[in-house]
Amino acid sequence: MKLLLATATAALMALSIGSAFAADLAPLNSDTEKDRIDWSQVEAKFGAFPKLPEGTKAGAVSKTLTNEYWRSLGEGYTAFGAKVGVPVVYQAAQSEGDQLGQLTIAEGLVTQGYNVLLVSPQTDANLQPIMEQAKAANVPVVNVNDAVIPQAEHYVGNVQRDNGVRVAKWFIKNRPNGGKVAIVEGQAGVYAAVQRTDGFKSTITEGGNFEVVASVPGNWDRQTSYDAATNILQQHPDLIGFYANNDGMALGIVEAVKAAGLQDKVAVFGTDGISDAYASIRAGELTGTVDSFPVLTGEVALETALRLVAGQKLPRVVATPQALITKDNADRYSGTGARKALLDDAAAGQ
């Protein structure tokens, strides 16, 4: 009951603060925001990395560290911080549902005197209260994947809808006869989950003889997704594919497909590009993932945040890269060669 009351209180605070900000800033849609720049163009447009005020330090709060994606994002923060001599404190909530805990961490980082705050919210609303506190303390806030604070002044991350679009295009190209497909979604109402799902669903239903027979929540959880996939396969044994909003869920689906003896018939795609997904792809189990390169995203996000500290006026959105990974191209996007491959992609307009 206390948790419910606290969550409700946070939501009310978010609404009131959102109203206060509304007069100054239109609600952010990170996928369609016109004031944006691609990550590959930042240095060309804004110059070499600037000199920072003495003693600059950065604070960052993430959704959870139980998911490899968010641990990798933190590695990116740490790597870029070490490169430019800026200490970074990276903390996270205990789970992806601990909204109040995440807010408490963010509030603490502002009061402890960090010069910039990078946040990856649990939901679109739970960290909204931090915005006014940070503004009063003159601390820039950068929203980094994947939920979107509507009044965020700065956002770094990939185009969420494009995750689903890329997977749908794979099915259209590689399964020309169409068939039944299913979606396992992330947390209900979270921006990234909504956008990824819509991108897949709208593209595949317009692209041929495909039918989306189920679109169910997996809540970012592997076991929940295994159970959901098992039920879907029982109802639709002629299913040809799944799309999951993250890799943990996709790997749970792979186990369900294997248990049903359908691994040669059912394609499974995830999102994020975690190491276990790459291993599963190379083993011929997971069909593919949309890698959003969390380490690089962390590096780009901290660079963006520190450029703001130095007084640069960057666009509201800095878009980070992604690529559809299958067994055919996994090596190209792995290891130290990934950055060059992504810069080549950007130059080619991919």
Coordinates of C-alpha atoms in Angstrom, one line a residue:
M1 CA 0.0 0.0 0.0
K2 CA 2.8 2.4 0.9
L3 CA 4.4 1.7 -2.5
L4 CA 1.1 2.4 -4.3
L5 CA 0.7 5.6 -2.5
A6 CA 4.2 6.7 -3.2
T7 CA 3.9 5.9 -6.8
A8 CA 0.6 7.8 -7.0
T9 CA 2.2 10.8 -5.3
A10 CA 5.1 10.7 -7.8
A11 CA 2.6 10.7 -10.7
L12 CA 0.8 13.7 -9.3
M13 CA 4.0 15.5 -8.9
A14 CA 4.9 14.7 -12.4
L15 CA 1.7 16.1 -13.7
S16 CA 2.0 19.4 -11.8
I17 CA 5.7 19.8 -12.8
G18 CA 4.9 18.9 -16.4
S19 CA 2.3 21.7 -16.5
A20 CA 4.8 24.2 -15.2
F21 CA 7.3 23.2 -17.9
A22 CA 4.7 23.1 -20.7
A23 CA 4.7 26.8 -21.3
D24 CA 8.4 26.7 -22.2
L25 CA 8.9 23.4 -24.0
A26 CA 6.7 21.2 -26.2
P27 CA 6.3 17.6 -25.1
L28 CA 9.2 15.5 -26.5
N29 CA 8.7 12.7 -29.0
S30 CA 12.3 11.6 -29.4
D31 CA 11.5 9.7 -32.6
T32 CA 10.0 12.6 -34.5
E33 CA 11.7 15.7 -32.9
K34 CA 12.9 18.0 -35.7
D35 CA 15.6 19.6 -33.5
R36 CA 18.0 16.7 -33.8
I37 CA 21.4 15.7 -35.0
D38 CA 23.0 12.3 -35.8
W39 CA 25.7 11.2 -33.4
S40 CA 28.2 11.0 -36.3
Q41 CA 27.8 14.7 -37.0
V42 CA 28.3 16.2 -33.5
E43 CA 32.1 16.8 -33.8
A44 CA 31.9 18.2 -37.4
K45 CA 29.2 20.7 -36.3
F46 CA 30.3 21.6 -32.8
G47 CA 34.0 21.1 -33.0
A48 CA 36.5 19.2 -30.9
F49 CA 35.6 18.3 -27.3
P50 CA 35.7 21.5 -25.3
K51 CA 37.5 22.4 -22.1
L52 CA 35.4 21.8 -19.0
P53 CA 35.2 23.7 -15.7
E54 CA 37.6 22.4 -13.1
G55 CA 36.2 19.6 -11.0
T56 CA 33.4 18.6 -13.3
K57 CA 31.7 15.4 -12.3
A58 CA 28.8 13.5 -13.8
G59 CA 26.0 11.5 -12.2
A60 CA 23.9 8.9 -14.0
V61 CA 20.9 6.8 -13.0
S62 CA 19.6 3.8 -14.9
K63 CA 16.6 1.5 -14.9
T64 CA 18.4 -1.5 -13.4
L65 CA 21.8 -3.3 -13.5
T66 CA 20.2 -6.8 -13.8
N67 CA 19.9 -6.2 -17.6
E68 CA 23.1 -6.3 -19.6
Y69 CA 22.0 -3.4 -21.8
W70 CA 22.0 -1.0 -18.9
R71 CA 25.3 -2.3 -17.5
S72 CA 26.8 -1.8 -21.0
L73 CA 25.5 1.8 -21.1
G74 CA 27.3 2.4 -17.8
E75 CA 30.5 1.0 -19.4
G76 CA 30.1 3.7 -22.1
Y77 CA 29.7 6.4 -19.5
T78 CA 32.8 5.2 -17.6
A79 CA 34.9 4.9 -20.7
F80 CA 34.2 8.4 -22.0
G81 CA 34.6 9.8 -18.5
A82 CA 38.0 8.2 -18.2
K83 CA 39.0 9.5 -21.6
V84 CA 38.3 13.2 -20.7
G85 CA 39.1 13.0 -17.0
V86 CA 35.6 13.3 -15.6
P87 CA 34.5 11.0 -12.8
V88 CA 31.2 9.3 -13.3
V89 CA 28.9 7.8 -10.6
Y90 CA 26.5 5.3 -12.1
Q91 CA 23.6 4.0 -10.0
A92 CA 20.4 2.1 -10.7
A93 CA 17.1 1.0 -9.2
Q94 CA 16.9 -2.6 -7.8
S95 CA 14.5 -3.7 -10.6
E96 CA 12.8 -2.3 -13.7
G97 CA 9.7 -1.8 -11.6
D98 CA 11.3 0.2 -8.8
Q99 CA 10.1 3.6 -9.9
L100 CA 10.2 5.4 -6.6
G101 CA 13.7 3.9 -5.8
Q102 CA 15.0 5.3 -9.1
L103 CA 13.6 8.7 -8.4
T104 CA 15.2 8.7 -4.9
I105 CA 18.6 7.9 -6.5
A106 CA 18.2 10.7 -9.1
E107 CA 17.2 13.3 -6.4
G108 CA 20.3 12.3 -4.4
L109 CA 22.7 12.8 -7.3
V110 CA 21.4 16.4 -7.8
T111 CA 21.7 17.2 -4.1
Q112 CA 25.3 15.8 -4.0
G113 CA 26.5 18.4 -6.4
Y114 CA 27.0 16.6 -9.7
N115 CA 27.4 19.0 -12.6
V116 CA 25.2 17.0 -15.0
L117 CA 22.7 14.2 -14.7
L118 CA 22.0 11.4 -17.2
V119 CA 18.8 9.5 -16.6
S120 CA 17.2 6.4 -18.2
P121 CA 13.7 6.5 -16.7
Q122 CA 11.6 3.5 -15.7
T123 CA 8.6 5.1 -17.2
D124 CA 7.8 8.3 -19.0
A125 CA 6.6 9.9 -15.8
N126 CA 8.5 8.6 -12.8
L127 CA 11.6 10.9 -13.1
Q128 CA 9.6 14.0 -14.1
P129 CA 9.8 15.4 -10.6
I130 CA 13.6 15.6 -10.9
M131 CA 13.4 18.1 -13.7
E132 CA 12.4 21.1 -11.6
Q133 CA 14.9 20.2 -8.9
A134 CA 17.8 19.9 -11.4
K135 CA 16.7 23.1 -13.2
A136 CA 16.8 25.0 -9.8
A137 CA 20.3 23.7 -9.2
N138 CA 21.4 24.6 -12.7
V139 CA 22.2 20.9 -13.5
P140 CA 21.5 19.9 -17.1
V141 CA 19.6 16.6 -17.5
V142 CA 20.0 14.3 -20.4
N143 CA 17.4 11.6 -21.0
V144 CA 19.2 8.6 -22.3
N145 CA 17.1 5.8 -23.8
D146 CA 14.4 4.5 -23.6
A147 CA 11.4 5.9 -21.7
V148 CA 11.0 9.6 -22.6
I149 CA 10.4 12.4 -20.1
P150 CA 7.9 14.6 -22.0
Q151 CA 9.6 17.9 -20.8
A152 CA 13.2 16.7 -21.2
E153 CA 15.3 19.4 -22.8
H154 CA 17.9 16.9 -24.1
Y155 CA 17.6 13.3 -25.2
V156 CA 20.2 10.8 -26.5
G157 CA 19.2 7.5 -28.0
N158 CA 18.1 5.6 -31.0
V159 CA 14.8 5.9 -33.0
Q160 CA 12.7 3.5 -31.1
R161 CA 10.1 2.9 -33.8
D162 CA 12.8 1.9 -36.3
N163 CA 13.7 -1.1 -34.1
G164 CA 10.4 -2.8 -35.0
V165 CA 10.5 -1.5 -38.6
R166 CA 13.8 -3.1 -39.3
V167 CA 12.6 -6.5 -38.0
A168 CA 9.4 -6.3 -40.0
K169 CA 11.4 -5.5 -43.2
W170 CA 13.4 -8.7 -42.6
F171 CA 10.3 -10.8 -42.5
I172 CA 8.9 -9.1 -45.6
K173 CA 12.1 -9.8 -47.5
N174 CA 12.9 -13.3 -46.1
R175 CA 9.4 -14.7 -45.7
P176 CA 7.8 -13.6 -48.9
N177 CA 4.8 -16.0 -48.5
G178 CA 3.9 -14.2 -45.3
G179 CA 2.3 -16.0 -42.3
K180 CA 1.4 -15.6 -38.7
V181 CA 3.7 -13.6 -36.4
A182 CA 3.5 -12.5 -32.7
I183 CA 4.9 -9.7 -30.6
V184 CA 6.1 -9.8 -27.0
E185 CA 6.1 -6.3 -25.7
G186 CA 8.1 -4.6 -22.9
Q187 CA 6.5 -2.8 -20.0
A188 CA 3.0 -1.5 -20.8
G189 CA 2.9 2.2 -21.6
V190 CA 6.7 2.7 -21.8
Y191 CA 7.6 4.8 -24.8
A192 CA 10.2 2.5 -26.2
A193 CA 7.9 -0.6 -26.0
V194 CA 5.0 1.3 -27.6
Q195 CA 7.1 2.6 -30.4
R196 CA 9.0 -0.6 -31.2
T197 CA 5.7 -2.5 -31.2
D198 CA 4.0 0.0 -33.4
G199 CA 6.9 0.1 -35.9
F200 CA 6.8 -3.7 -36.3
K201 CA 3.1 -4.1 -36.4
S202 CA 2.3 -1.3 -38.8
T203 CA 5.2 -2.2 -41.2
I204 CA 4.5 -5.9 -41.4
T205 CA 0.8 -5.6 -41.8
E206 CA 1.3 -3.2 -44.7
G207 CA 4.1 -5.3 -46.3
G208 CA 2.4 -8.6 -47.4
N209 CA 0.4 -11.6 -46.3
F210 CA 1.3 -11.3 -42.6
E211 CA -1.1 -11.5 -39.7
V212 CA -0.2 -10.4 -36.2
V213 CA -2.0 -13.0 -34.1
A214 CA -0.8 -11.9 -30.7
S215 CA 0.8 -8.9 -29.1
V216 CA 1.2 -9.5 -25.4
P217 CA 3.3 -7.9 -22.6
G218 CA 6.5 -9.6 -21.4
N219 CA 7.4 -6.9 -19.0
W220 CA 11.1 -7.1 -20.1
D221 CA 11.2 -10.4 -18.3
R222 CA 12.7 -13.7 -19.7
Q223 CA 10.4 -16.1 -17.8
T224 CA 7.3 -14.1 -18.5
S225 CA 8.1 -14.1 -22.2
Y226 CA 8.8 -17.8 -22.2
D227 CA 5.4 -18.5 -20.7
A228 CA 3.7 -16.1 -23.2
A229 CA 5.5 -17.7 -26.2
T230 CA 4.5 -21.2 -25.0
N231 CA 0.9 -20.2 -24.9
I232 CA 1.0 -18.5 -28.3
L233 CA 2.7 -21.5 -29.9
Q234 CA 0.0 -23.8 -28.4
Q235 CA -2.7 -21.6 -30.0
H236 CA -0.8 -21.0 -33.2
P237 CA 1.5 -24.0 -34.0
D238 CA 1.8 -22.6 -37.6
L239 CA 3.4 -19.4 -36.4
I240 CA 6.4 -18.3 -38.4
G241 CA 8.0 -15.7 -36.2
F242 CA 8.3 -13.6 -33.0
Y243 CA 9.5 -10.0 -32.4
A244 CA 10.4 -9.1 -28.8
N245 CA 11.0 -5.6 -27.5
N246 CA 14.3 -6.7 -25.9
D247 CA 16.8 -9.5 -26.0
G248 CA 16.1 -11.0 -22.6
M249 CA 12.5 -11.6 -23.7
A250 CA 13.7 -12.9 -27.0
L251 CA 16.0 -15.4 -25.4
G252 CA 13.1 -16.7 -23.3
I253 CA 11.1 -17.1 -26.5
V254 CA 13.9 -19.1 -28.1
E255 CA 13.7 -21.6 -25.3
A256 CA 9.9 -21.9 -25.7
V257 CA 10.4 -22.4 -29.5
K258 CA 13.0 -25.1 -28.8
A259 CA 10.8 -26.8 -26.3
A260 CA 8.0 -26.9 -28.9
G261 CA 10.4 -28.4 -31.5
L262 CA 9.8 -25.5 -33.8
Q263 CA 13.3 -24.0 -34.0
D264 CA 13.6 -24.7 -37.8
K265 CA 10.2 -23.0 -38.5
V266 CA 9.9 -20.0 -36.2
A267 CA 12.2 -17.0 -36.5
V268 CA 12.8 -15.0 -33.3
F269 CA 14.2 -11.4 -33.1
G270 CA 15.0 -9.3 -30.1
T271 CA 16.3 -5.8 -29.5
D272 CA 19.4 -4.4 -27.8
G273 CA 22.3 -6.4 -29.0
I274 CA 23.5 -7.9 -25.6
S275 CA 26.3 -10.5 -25.7
D276 CA 24.0 -13.4 -25.0
A277 CA 22.0 -12.4 -28.0
Y278 CA 25.1 -12.4 -30.2
A279 CA 26.1 -15.8 -28.8
S280 CA 22.6 -17.2 -29.5
I281 CA 22.7 -15.8 -33.1
R282 CA 26.1 -17.4 -33.7
A283 CA 24.8 -20.7 -32.3
G284 CA 21.9 -20.6 -34.8
E285 CA 19.2 -20.2 -32.2
L286 CA 18.1 -16.5 -32.1
T287 CA 17.5 -15.3 -35.6
G288 CA 18.6 -11.8 -34.9
T289 CA 18.5 -8.6 -32.9
V290 CA 18.5 -4.9 -33.5
D291 CA 21.7 -3.8 -31.8
S292 CA 21.4 -0.3 -30.4
F293 CA 25.1 -0.3 -29.2
P294 CA 24.7 0.6 -25.6
V295 CA 28.4 1.2 -24.9
L296 CA 28.6 3.6 -27.8
T297 CA 25.3 5.2 -26.7
G298 CA 26.8 5.8 -23.2
E299 CA 29.9 7.4 -24.7
V300 CA 27.8 9.7 -27.0
A301 CA 25.4 10.5 -24.1
L302 CA 28.2 11.6 -21.7
E303 CA 29.9 13.6 -24.5
T304 CA 26.6 15.4 -25.2
A305 CA 26.1 16.0 -21.4
L306 CA 29.6 17.4 -21.0
R307 CA 29.3 19.6 -24.0
L308 CA 26.2 21.1 -22.4
V309 CA 28.2 21.7 -19.2
A310 CA 30.8 23.5 -21.3
G311 CA 28.1 25.9 -22.6
Q312 CA 27.5 24.5 -26.0
K313 CA 23.9 24.7 -27.4
L314 CA 23.2 21.3 -28.8
P315 CA 20.0 20.1 -30.6
R316 CA 17.3 18.6 -28.3
V317 CA 17.9 15.1 -29.7
V318 CA 21.2 13.4 -30.5
A319 CA 20.3 10.2 -32.4
T320 CA 22.5 7.1 -31.8
P321 CA 23.0 4.2 -34.2
Q322 CA 21.4 0.8 -34.5
A323 CA 21.7 -2.1 -36.9
L324 CA 19.8 -5.4 -37.6
I325 CA 22.2 -8.2 -36.6
T326 CA 21.9 -11.7 -38.0
K327 CA 24.4 -14.5 -38.4
D328 CA 25.6 -13.1 -41.7
N329 CA 26.8 -9.7 -40.3
A330 CA 27.4 -10.3 -36.6
D331 CA 31.2 -10.1 -37.0
R332 CA 31.0 -6.8 -38.8
Y333 CA 29.3 -5.1 -35.8
S334 CA 31.3 -6.8 -33.1
G335 CA 34.3 -5.6 -31.2
T336 CA 36.5 -2.7 -32.1
G337 CA 35.4 -2.6 -35.7
A338 CA 31.8 -1.7 -34.8
R339 CA 32.3 2.0 -34.6
K340 CA 33.9 2.1 -38.1
A341 CA 31.1 0.0 -39.5
L342 CA 28.5 2.4 -38.0
L343 CA 30.3 5.5 -39.3
D344 CA 30.3 3.9 -42.7
D345 CA 26.6 3.2 -42.4
A346 CA 26.0 6.8 -41.4
A347 CA 28.0 8.1 -44.4
A348 CA 25.9 5.8 -46.6
G349 CA 22.7 7.0 -45.1
Q350 CA 21.7 3.6 -43.6

